[in-house]
Coordinates of C-alpha atoms in Angstrom, one line a residue:
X161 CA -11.3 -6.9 -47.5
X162 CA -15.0 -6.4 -46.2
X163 CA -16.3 -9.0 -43.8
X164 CA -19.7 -10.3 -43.6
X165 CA -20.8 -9.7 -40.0
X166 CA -23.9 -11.5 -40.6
X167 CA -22.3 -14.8 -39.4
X168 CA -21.2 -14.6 -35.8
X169 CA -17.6 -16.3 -34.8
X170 CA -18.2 -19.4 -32.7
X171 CA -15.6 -19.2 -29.7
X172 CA -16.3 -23.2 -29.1
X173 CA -15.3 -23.4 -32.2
X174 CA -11.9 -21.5 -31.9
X175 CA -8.5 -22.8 -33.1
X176 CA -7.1 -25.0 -30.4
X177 CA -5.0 -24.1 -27.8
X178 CA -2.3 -27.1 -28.9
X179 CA -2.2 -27.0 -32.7
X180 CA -0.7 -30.4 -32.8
X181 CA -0.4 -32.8 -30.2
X182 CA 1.2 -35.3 -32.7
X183 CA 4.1 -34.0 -33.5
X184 CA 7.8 -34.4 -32.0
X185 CA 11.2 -33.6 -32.8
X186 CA 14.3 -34.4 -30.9
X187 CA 17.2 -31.8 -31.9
X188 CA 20.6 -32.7 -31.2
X189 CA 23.6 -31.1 -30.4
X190 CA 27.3 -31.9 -30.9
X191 CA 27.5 -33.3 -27.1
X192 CA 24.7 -35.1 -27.8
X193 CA 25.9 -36.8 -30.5
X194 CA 29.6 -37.7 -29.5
X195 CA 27.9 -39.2 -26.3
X196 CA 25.2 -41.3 -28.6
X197 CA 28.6 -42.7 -30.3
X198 CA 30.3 -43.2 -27.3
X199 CA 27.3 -44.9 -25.5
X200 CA 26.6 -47.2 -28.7
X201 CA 30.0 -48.6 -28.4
X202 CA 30.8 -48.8 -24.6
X203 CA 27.4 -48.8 -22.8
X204 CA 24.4 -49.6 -24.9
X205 CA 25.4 -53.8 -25.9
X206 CA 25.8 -54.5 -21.9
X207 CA 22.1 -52.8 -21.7
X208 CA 20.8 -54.8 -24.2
X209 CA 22.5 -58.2 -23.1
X210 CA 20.9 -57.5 -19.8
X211 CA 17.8 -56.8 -21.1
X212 CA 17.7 -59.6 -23.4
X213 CA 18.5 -62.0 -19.8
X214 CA 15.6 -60.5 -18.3
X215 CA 13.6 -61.0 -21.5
X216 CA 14.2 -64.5 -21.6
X217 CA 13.8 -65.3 -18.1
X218 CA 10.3 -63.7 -17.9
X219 CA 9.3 -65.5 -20.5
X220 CA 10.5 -68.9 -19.1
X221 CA 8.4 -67.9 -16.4
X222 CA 5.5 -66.8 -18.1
X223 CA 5.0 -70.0 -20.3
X224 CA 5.3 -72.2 -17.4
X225 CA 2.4 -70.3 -15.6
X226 CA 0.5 -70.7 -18.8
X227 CA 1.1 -74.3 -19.6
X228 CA -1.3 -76.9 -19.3
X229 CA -4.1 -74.3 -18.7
X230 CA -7.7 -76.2 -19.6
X231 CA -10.4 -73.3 -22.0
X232 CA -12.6 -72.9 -18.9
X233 CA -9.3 -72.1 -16.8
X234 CA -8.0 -69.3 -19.5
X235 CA -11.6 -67.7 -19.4
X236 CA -10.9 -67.1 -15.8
X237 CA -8.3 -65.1 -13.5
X238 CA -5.0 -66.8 -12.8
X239 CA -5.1 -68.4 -9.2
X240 CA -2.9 -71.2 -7.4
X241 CA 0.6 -71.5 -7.8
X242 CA 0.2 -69.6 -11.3
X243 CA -0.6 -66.5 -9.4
X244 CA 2.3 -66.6 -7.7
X245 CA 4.2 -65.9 -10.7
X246 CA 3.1 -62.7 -11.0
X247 CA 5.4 -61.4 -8.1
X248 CA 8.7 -62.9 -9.8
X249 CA 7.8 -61.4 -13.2
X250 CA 6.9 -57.6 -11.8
X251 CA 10.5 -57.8 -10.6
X252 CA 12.0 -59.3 -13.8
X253 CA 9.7 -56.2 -15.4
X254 CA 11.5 -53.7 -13.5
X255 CA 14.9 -55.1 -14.3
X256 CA 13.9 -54.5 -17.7
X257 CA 13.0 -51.2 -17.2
X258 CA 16.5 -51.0 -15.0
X259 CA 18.5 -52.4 -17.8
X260 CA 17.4 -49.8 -20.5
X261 CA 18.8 -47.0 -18.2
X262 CA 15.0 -46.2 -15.8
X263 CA 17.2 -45.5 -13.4
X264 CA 15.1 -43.3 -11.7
X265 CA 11.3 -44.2 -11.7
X266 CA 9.1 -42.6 -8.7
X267 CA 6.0 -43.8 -7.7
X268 CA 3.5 -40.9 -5.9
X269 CA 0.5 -41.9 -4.4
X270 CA -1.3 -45.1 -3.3
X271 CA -2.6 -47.8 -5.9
X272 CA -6.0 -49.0 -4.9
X273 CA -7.2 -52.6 -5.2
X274 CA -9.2 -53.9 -7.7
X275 CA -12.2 -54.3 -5.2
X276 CA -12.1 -50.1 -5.1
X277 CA -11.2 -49.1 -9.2
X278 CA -11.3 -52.0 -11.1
X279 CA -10.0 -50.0 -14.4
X280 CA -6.8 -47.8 -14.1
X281 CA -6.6 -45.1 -16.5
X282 CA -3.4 -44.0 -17.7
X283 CA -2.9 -40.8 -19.5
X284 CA -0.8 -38.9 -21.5
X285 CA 0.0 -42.1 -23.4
X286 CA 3.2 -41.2 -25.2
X287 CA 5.4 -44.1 -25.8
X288 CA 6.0 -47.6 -25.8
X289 CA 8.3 -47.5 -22.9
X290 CA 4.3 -46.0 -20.9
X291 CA 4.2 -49.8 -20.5
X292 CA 6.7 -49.6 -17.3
X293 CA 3.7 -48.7 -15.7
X294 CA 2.5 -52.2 -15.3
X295 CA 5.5 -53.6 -13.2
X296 CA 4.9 -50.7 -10.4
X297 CA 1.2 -51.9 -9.3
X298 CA 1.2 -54.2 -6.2
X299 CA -0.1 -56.9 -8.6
X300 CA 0.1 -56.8 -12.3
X301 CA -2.7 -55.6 -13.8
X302 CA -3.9 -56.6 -17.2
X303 CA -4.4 -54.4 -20.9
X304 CA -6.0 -53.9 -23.9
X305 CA -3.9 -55.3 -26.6
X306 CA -4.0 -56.2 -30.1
X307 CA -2.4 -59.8 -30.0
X308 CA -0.7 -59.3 -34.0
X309 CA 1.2 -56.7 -33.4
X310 CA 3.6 -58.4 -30.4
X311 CA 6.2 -60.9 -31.4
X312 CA 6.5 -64.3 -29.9
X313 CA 8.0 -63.6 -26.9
X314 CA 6.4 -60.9 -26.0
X315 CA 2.9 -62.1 -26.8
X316 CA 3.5 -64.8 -24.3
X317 CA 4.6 -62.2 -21.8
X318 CA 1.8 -60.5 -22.4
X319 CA -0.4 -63.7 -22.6
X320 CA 0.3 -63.8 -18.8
X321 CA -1.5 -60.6 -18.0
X322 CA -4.4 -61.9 -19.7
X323 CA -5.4 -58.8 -21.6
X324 CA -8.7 -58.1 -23.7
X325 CA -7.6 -58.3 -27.3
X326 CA -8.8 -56.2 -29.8
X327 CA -8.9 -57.2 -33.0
X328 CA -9.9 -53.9 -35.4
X329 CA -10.6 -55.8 -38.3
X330 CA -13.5 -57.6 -36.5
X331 CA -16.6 -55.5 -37.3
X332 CA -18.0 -56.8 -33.8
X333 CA -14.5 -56.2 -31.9
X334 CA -15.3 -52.9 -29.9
X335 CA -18.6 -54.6 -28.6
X336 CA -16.9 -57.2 -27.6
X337 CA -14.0 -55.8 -25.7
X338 CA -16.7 -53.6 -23.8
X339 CA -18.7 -56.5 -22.7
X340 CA -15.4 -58.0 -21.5
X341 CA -14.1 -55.1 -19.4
X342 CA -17.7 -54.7 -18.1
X343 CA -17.5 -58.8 -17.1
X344 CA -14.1 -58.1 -15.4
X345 CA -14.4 -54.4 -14.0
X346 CA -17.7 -56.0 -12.0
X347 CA -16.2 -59.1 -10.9
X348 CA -15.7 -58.0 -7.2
X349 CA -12.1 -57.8 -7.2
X350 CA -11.7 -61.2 -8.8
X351 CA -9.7 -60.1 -11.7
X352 CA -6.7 -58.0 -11.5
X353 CA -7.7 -54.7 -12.3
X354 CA -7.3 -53.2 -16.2
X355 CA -4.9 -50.6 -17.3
X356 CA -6.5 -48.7 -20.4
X357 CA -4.7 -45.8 -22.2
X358 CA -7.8 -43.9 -23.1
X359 CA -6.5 -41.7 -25.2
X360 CA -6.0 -44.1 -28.2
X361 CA -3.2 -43.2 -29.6
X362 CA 0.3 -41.7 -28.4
X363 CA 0.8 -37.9 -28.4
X364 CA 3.6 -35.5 -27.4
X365 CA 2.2 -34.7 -23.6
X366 CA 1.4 -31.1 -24.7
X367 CA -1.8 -31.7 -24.0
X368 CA -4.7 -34.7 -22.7
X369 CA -6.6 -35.9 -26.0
X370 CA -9.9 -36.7 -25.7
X371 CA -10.7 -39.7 -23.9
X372 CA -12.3 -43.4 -25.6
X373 CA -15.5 -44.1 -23.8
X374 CA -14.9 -47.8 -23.4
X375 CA -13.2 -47.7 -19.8
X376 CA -16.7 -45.5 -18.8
X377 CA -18.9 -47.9 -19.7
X378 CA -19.0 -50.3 -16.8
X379 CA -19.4 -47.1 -14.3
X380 CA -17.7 -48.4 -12.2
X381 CA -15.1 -46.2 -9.8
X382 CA -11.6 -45.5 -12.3
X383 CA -8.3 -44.7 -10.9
X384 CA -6.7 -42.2 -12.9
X385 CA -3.0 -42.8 -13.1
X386 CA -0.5 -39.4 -15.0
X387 CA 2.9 -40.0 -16.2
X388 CA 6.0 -38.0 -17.3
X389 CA 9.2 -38.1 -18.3
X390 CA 10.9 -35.2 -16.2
X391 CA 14.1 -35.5 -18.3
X392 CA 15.7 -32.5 -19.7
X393 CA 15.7 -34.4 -23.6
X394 CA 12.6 -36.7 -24.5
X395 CA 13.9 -39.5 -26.1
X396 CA 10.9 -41.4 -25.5
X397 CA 7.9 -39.5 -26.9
X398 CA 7.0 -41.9 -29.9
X399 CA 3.9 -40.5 -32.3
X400 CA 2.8 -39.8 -35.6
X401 CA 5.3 -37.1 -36.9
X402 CA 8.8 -37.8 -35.6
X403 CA 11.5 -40.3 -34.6
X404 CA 10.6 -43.6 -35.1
X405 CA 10.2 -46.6 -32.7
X406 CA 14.0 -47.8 -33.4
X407 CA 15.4 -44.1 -33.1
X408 CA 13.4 -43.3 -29.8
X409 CA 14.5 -46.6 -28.6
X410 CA 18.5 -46.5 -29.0
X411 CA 18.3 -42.8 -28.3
X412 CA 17.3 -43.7 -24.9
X413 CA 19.3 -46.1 -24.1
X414 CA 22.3 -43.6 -25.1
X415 CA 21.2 -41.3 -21.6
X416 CA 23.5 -41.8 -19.0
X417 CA 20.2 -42.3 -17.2
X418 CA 15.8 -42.1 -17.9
X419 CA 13.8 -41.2 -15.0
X420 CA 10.0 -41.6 -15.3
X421 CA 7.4 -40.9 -12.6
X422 CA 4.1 -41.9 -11.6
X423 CA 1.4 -41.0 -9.5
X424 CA -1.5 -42.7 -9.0
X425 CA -4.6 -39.9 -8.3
X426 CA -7.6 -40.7 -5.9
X427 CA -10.6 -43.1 -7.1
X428 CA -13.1 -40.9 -9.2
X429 CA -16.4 -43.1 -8.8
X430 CA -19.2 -41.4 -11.6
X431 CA -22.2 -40.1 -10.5
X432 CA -25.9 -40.1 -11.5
X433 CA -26.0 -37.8 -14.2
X434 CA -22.6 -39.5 -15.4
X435 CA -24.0 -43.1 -15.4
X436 CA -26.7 -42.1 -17.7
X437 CA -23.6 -40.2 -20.0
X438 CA -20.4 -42.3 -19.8
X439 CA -18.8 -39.2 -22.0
X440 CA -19.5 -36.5 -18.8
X441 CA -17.4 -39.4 -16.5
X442 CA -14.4 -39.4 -18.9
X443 CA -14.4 -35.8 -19.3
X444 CA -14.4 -35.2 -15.5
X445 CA -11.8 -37.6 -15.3
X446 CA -10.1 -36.2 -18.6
X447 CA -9.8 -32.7 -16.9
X448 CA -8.6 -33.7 -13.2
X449 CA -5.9 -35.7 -15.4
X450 CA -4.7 -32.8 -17.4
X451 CA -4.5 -30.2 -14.2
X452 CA -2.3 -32.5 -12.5
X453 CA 0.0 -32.7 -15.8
X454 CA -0.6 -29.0 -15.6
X455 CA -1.5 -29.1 -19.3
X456 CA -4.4 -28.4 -21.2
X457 CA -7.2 -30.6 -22.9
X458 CA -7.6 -30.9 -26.8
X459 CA -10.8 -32.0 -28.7
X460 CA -7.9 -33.5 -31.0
X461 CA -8.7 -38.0 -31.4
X462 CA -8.0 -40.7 -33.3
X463 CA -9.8 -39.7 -35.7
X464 CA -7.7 -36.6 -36.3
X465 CA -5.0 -39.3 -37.2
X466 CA -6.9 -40.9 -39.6
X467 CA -7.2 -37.6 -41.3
X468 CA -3.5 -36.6 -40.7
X469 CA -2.3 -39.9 -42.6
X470 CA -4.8 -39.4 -45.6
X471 CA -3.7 -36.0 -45.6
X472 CA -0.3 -37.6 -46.3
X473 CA -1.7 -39.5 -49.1
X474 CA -2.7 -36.6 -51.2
X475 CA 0.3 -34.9 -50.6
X476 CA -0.2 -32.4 -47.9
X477 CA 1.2 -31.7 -44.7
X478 CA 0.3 -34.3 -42.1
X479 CA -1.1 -31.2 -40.0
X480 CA -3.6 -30.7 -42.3
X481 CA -5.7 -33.6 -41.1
X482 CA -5.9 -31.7 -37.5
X483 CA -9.6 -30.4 -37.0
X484 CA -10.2 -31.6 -33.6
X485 CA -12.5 -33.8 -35.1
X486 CA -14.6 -34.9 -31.7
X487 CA -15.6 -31.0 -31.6
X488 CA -16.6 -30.9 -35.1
X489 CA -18.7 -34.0 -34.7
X490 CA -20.2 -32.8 -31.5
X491 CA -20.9 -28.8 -33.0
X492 CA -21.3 -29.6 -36.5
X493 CA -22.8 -33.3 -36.7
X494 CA -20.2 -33.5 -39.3
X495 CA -18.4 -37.4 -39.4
X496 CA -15.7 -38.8 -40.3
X497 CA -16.4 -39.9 -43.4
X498 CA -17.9 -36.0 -44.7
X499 CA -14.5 -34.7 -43.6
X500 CA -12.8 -37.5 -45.6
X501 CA -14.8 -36.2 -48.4
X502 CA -14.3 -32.7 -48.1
X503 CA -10.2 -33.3 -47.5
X504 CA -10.5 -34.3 -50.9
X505 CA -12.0 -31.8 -52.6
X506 CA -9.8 -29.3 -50.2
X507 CA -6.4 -31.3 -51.4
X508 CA -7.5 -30.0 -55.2
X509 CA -7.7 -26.6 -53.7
X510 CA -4.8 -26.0 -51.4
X511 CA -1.4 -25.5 -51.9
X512 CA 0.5 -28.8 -51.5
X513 CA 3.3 -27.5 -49.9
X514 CA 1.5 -25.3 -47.0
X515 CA -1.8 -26.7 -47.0
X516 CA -3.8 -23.6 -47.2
X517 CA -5.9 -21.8 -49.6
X518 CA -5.4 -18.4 -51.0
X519 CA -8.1 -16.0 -52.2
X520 CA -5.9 -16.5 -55.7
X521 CA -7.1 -20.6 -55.4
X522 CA -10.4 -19.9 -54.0
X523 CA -11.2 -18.1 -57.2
X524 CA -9.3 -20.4 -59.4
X525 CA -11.2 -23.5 -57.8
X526 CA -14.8 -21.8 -58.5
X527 CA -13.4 -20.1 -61.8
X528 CA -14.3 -16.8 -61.3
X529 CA -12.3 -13.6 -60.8
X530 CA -11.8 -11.6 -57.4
X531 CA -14.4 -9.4 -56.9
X532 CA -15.9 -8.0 -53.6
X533 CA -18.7 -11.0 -53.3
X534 CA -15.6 -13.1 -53.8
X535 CA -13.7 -11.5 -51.0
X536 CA -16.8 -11.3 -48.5
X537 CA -17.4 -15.2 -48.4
X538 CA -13.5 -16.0 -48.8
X539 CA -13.4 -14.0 -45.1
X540 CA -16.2 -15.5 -43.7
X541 CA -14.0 -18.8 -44.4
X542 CA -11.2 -17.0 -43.2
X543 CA -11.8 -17.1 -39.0
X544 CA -8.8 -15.8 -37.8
X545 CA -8.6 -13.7 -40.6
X546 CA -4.7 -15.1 -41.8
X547 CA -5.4 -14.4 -45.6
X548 CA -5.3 -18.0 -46.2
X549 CA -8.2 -20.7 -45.3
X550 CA -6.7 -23.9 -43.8
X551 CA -8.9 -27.1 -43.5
X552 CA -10.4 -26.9 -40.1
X553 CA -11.6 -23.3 -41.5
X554 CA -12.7 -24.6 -44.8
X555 CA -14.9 -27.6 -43.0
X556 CA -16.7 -24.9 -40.9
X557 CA -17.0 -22.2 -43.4
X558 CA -19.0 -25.4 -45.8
X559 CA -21.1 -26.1 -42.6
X560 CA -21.9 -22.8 -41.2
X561 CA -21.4 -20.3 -44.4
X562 CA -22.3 -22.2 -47.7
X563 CA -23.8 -25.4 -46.9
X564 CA -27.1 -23.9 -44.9
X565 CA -28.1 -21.4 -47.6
X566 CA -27.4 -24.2 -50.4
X567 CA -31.2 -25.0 -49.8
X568 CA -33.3 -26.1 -52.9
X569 CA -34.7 -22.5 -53.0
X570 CA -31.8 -21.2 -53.5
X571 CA -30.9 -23.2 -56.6
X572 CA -33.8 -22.7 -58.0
X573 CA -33.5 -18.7 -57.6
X574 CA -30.2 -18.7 -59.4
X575 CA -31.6 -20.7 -62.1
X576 CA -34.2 -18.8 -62.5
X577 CA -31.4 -15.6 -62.4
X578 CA -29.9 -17.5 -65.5
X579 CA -32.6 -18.6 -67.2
X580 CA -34.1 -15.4 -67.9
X581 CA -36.1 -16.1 -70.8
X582 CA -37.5 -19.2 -68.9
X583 CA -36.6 -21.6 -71.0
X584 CA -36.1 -24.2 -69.3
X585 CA -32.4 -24.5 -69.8
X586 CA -29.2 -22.1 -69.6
X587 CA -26.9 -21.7 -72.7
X588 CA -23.6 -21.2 -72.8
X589 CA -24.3 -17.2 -73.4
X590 CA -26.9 -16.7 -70.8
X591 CA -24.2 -18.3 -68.1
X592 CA -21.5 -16.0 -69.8
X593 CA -23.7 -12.6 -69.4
X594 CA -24.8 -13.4 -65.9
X595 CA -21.3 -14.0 -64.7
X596 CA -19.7 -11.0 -66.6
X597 CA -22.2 -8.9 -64.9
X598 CA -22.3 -10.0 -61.7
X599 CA -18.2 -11.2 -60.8
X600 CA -16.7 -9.4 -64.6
X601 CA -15.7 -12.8 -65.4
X602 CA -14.6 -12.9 -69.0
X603 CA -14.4 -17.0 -69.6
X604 CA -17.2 -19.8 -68.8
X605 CA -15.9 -22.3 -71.0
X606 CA -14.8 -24.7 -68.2
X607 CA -17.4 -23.7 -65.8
X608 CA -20.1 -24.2 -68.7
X609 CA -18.5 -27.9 -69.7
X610 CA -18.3 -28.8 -65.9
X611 CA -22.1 -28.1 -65.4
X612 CA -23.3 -29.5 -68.3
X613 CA -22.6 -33.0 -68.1
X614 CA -24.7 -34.1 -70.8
X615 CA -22.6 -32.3 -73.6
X616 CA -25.9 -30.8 -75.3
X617 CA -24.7 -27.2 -74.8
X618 CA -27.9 -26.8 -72.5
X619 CA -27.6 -26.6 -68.4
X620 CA -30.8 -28.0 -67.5
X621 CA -32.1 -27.8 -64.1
X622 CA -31.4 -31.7 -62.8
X623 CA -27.3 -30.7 -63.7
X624 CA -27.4 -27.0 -62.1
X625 CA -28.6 -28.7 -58.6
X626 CA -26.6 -31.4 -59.2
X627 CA -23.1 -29.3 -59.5
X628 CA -24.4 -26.5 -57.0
X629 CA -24.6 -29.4 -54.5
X630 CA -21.6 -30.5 -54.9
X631 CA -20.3 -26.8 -55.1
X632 CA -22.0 -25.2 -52.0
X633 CA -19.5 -22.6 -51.9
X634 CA -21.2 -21.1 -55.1
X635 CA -24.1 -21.0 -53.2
X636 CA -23.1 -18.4 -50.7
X637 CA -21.2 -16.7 -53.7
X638 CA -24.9 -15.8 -55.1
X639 CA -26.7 -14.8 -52.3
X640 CA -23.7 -12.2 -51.1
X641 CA -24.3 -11.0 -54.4
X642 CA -27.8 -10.8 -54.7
X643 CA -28.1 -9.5 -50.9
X644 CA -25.9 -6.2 -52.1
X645 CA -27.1 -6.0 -56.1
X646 CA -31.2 -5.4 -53.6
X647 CA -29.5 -3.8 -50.9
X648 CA -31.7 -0.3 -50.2
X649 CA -29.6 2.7 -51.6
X650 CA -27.8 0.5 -53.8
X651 CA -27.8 1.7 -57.4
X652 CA -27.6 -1.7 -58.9
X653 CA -31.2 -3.2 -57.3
X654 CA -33.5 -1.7 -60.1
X655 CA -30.9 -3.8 -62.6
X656 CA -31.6 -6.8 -60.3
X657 CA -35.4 -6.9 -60.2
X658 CA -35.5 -6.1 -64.0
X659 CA -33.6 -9.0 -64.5

């Protein structure tokens, strides 16, 4: 297969180091499982009756603190004899976290006071047992939480932290929990200070995500905080391909013990330049995080899950969705919503059960034999040269090989190409004899019926740039051809300008 070489490779745009931070499986062995059946019967009810104790008695705790509270009083920090409560419920928190087998939790490095970092920054965000973390700060700090997804009880634990809800069906949410963390983060100490996971979402520590802007914002000084799980099976790691929260959950309280450390990393106060750019503070940050963890960064976000679960609904592999979509955005100007689009049109091209397109699809989808045009732009798709395009290749191959040379002037050549007796319109032979010549395809029908929308048996103009815009990929199709049919030496360019 001949490649192109007029298009350089990108290496910012490479394929990422961690293919897919979202994934986890937990593989067990016999052992494992007699001592899961063993522990279920013997071990794991006492855990849970103790928990449960603990439960309740934080929450008796927790409501009495809260009761009688006036509005002005809940828009401010707790103080008095309600702050007091705070030091009974951290302990009541760890015997929680005792109870469910944290037997072993180490805490390296000094926590500063809110006065110094307002916002603590906790990363890789993993699991739901990465809460712990709140219970081993001198004073409990307070969260980001979405106030529907907690039960009764533990909303009213959480109530007591006095967290910044988020609500993600409120169009006007994210501004709002911004201008709260700002209020808070430059109170002077007066609130306790905030604990934001700013990755998003959980992933399977592999590798740091990249980093939500909103605990930037305030510039103010953060205190980036790492954690792991230095146990020799991960029970806990809870993310978008995997166990699920019940299975992580009894899994872990089947170990004969969990051990969990964390270390909280010297303030990082932003500078100048990163004042004016919150994004160049949380990628500083971002990158000190991950050489601690002694892992790499990933352009891989949210957003990538978004795409992984609609990548679900049409039937592909959940990696499919994984295009490190904050490098896309920032290289291509592509969004969210044009690679929701183009996983469409790539799930009516791809194999549903790998997720990749052949050169056999690729010239199915565009109804046209192979040839060597075919096989130039199918490589130039192709960047690692696999034989197969996946969708990360195929969304950079539409926006640095087809979509650039899909300009008006282009169309308007290739009509002109198939109308040669300008009339105005292509017919059903004049599409057929172009084609035949130019790819030796023997059968237009269904190309001819897809352009012609009108049913008139005539392609006017207003339908040819209508379907070539939708179909950019034919565009680089034509002009690999007509670039080699007027190439100097080439016996076929007298053919060309006669046409």
């Amino acid at each position: 297969m001949k490649r192109n070489v007029g298009i350089p490779r990108q290496t910012s745009l490479a394929t990422p180091v961690v293919p897919n931070p979202f994934v986890h499986q937990i593989d067990l062995t016999n052992v494992d499982k007699i001592r899961i059946a063993l522990m279920s019967i013997f071990v794991v009810p006492l855990r849970l009756i103790f928990c449960a104790i603990f439960l309740l008695s934080g929450f008796v705790l927790a409501t009495i603190a809260l009761a009688f509270r006036t509005p002005e009083e809940k828009q401010k920090p707790l103080c008095g004899w309600r702050k007091l409560i705070h030091g009974p419920l951290a302990f009541l928190g760890r015997a929680v976290c005792f109870s469910v087998g944290f037997h072993r939790i180490k805490v390296k490095g000094h926590c500063a006071l809110a006065s110094e970092a307002p916002i603590a920054v906790c990363a890789p965000h993993s699991t739901f047992f990465d809460a712990m973390v709140l219970f081993y700060f001198p004073f409990l700090p307070t969260s980001l939480a979405r106030a529907e997804r907690f039960p009764p009880l533990m909303k009213t634990l959480m109530a007591f932290t006095q967290p910044v809800y988020v609500n993600r069906e409120d169009p006007n949410s994210r501004q709002n929990t911004i201008k709260e963390i700002n209020r808070r983060a430059k109170s002077g100490g007066q609130w306790p200070q905030i604990i934001i996971f700013p990755e998003g979402t959980c992933t399977n520590r592999k590798a740091v995500i990249n980093f939500k802007s909103g605990a930037f914002y305030p510039c103010m000084p953060v205190q980036p905080v790492c954690i792991r799980y230095p146990n020799k099976m991960d029970t806990y790691t809870w993310t978008w391909e995997g166990p699920g929260a019940f299975t992580c959950f009894w899994l872990t309280l089947c170990n004969f013990h969990n051990a969990m450390e964390i270390e909280f990393l010297p303030v990082i106060s932003p500078n100048e330049e990163e004042k004016d750019n919150v994004k160049l503070f949380a990628e500083r940050v971002r990158r000190t995080m991950a050489e601690c963890l002694g892992v790499p960064t990933t352009d891989h976000s949210f957003d990538d899950c978004r795409l992984m679960k609609q990548a679900g609904k049409l039937k592909l592999p959940l990696s499919t969705g994984l295009v490190e979509f904050s490098k896309l955005h920032n290289k291509l100007g592509v969004k969210l919503q044009d690679l929701q689009s183009m996983l469409e049109r790539y799930s009516s091209i791809a194999q549903s059960n790998t997720g990749v397109i052949t050169l056999d699809q690729f010239a199915k989808y565009l109804h046209l034999p192979k040839s060597e045009a075919l096989e130039q732009v199918f490589a130039l798709y192709d960047r690692n040269s696999s034989g197969v395009i996946d969708f990360r290749e195929y969304v950079i191959g539409l926006s640095l090989v087809s979509s650039p040379v899909n300009t008006e002037e282009t169309i308007k050549l290739a009509f002109q190409l198939f109308d040669k007796e300008d009339k105005g319109y292509i017919s059903r032979d004049d599409l057929t004899m172009i084609l035949h010549n130019a790819f030796g395809m023997e059968d237009v029908d269904r190309l001819f019926e897809q352009v012609d929308t009108k049913n008139d048996e005539k392609i006017t103009y207003d339908e040819f740039k209508a379907f070539a815009e939708l179909n950019p990929e034919y565009a680089k199709l034509f002009t690999t051809y007509r670039e080699a049919k007027v190439a100097p030496g080439n016996g076929h360019a007298a053919h060309v300008k006669s046409e």
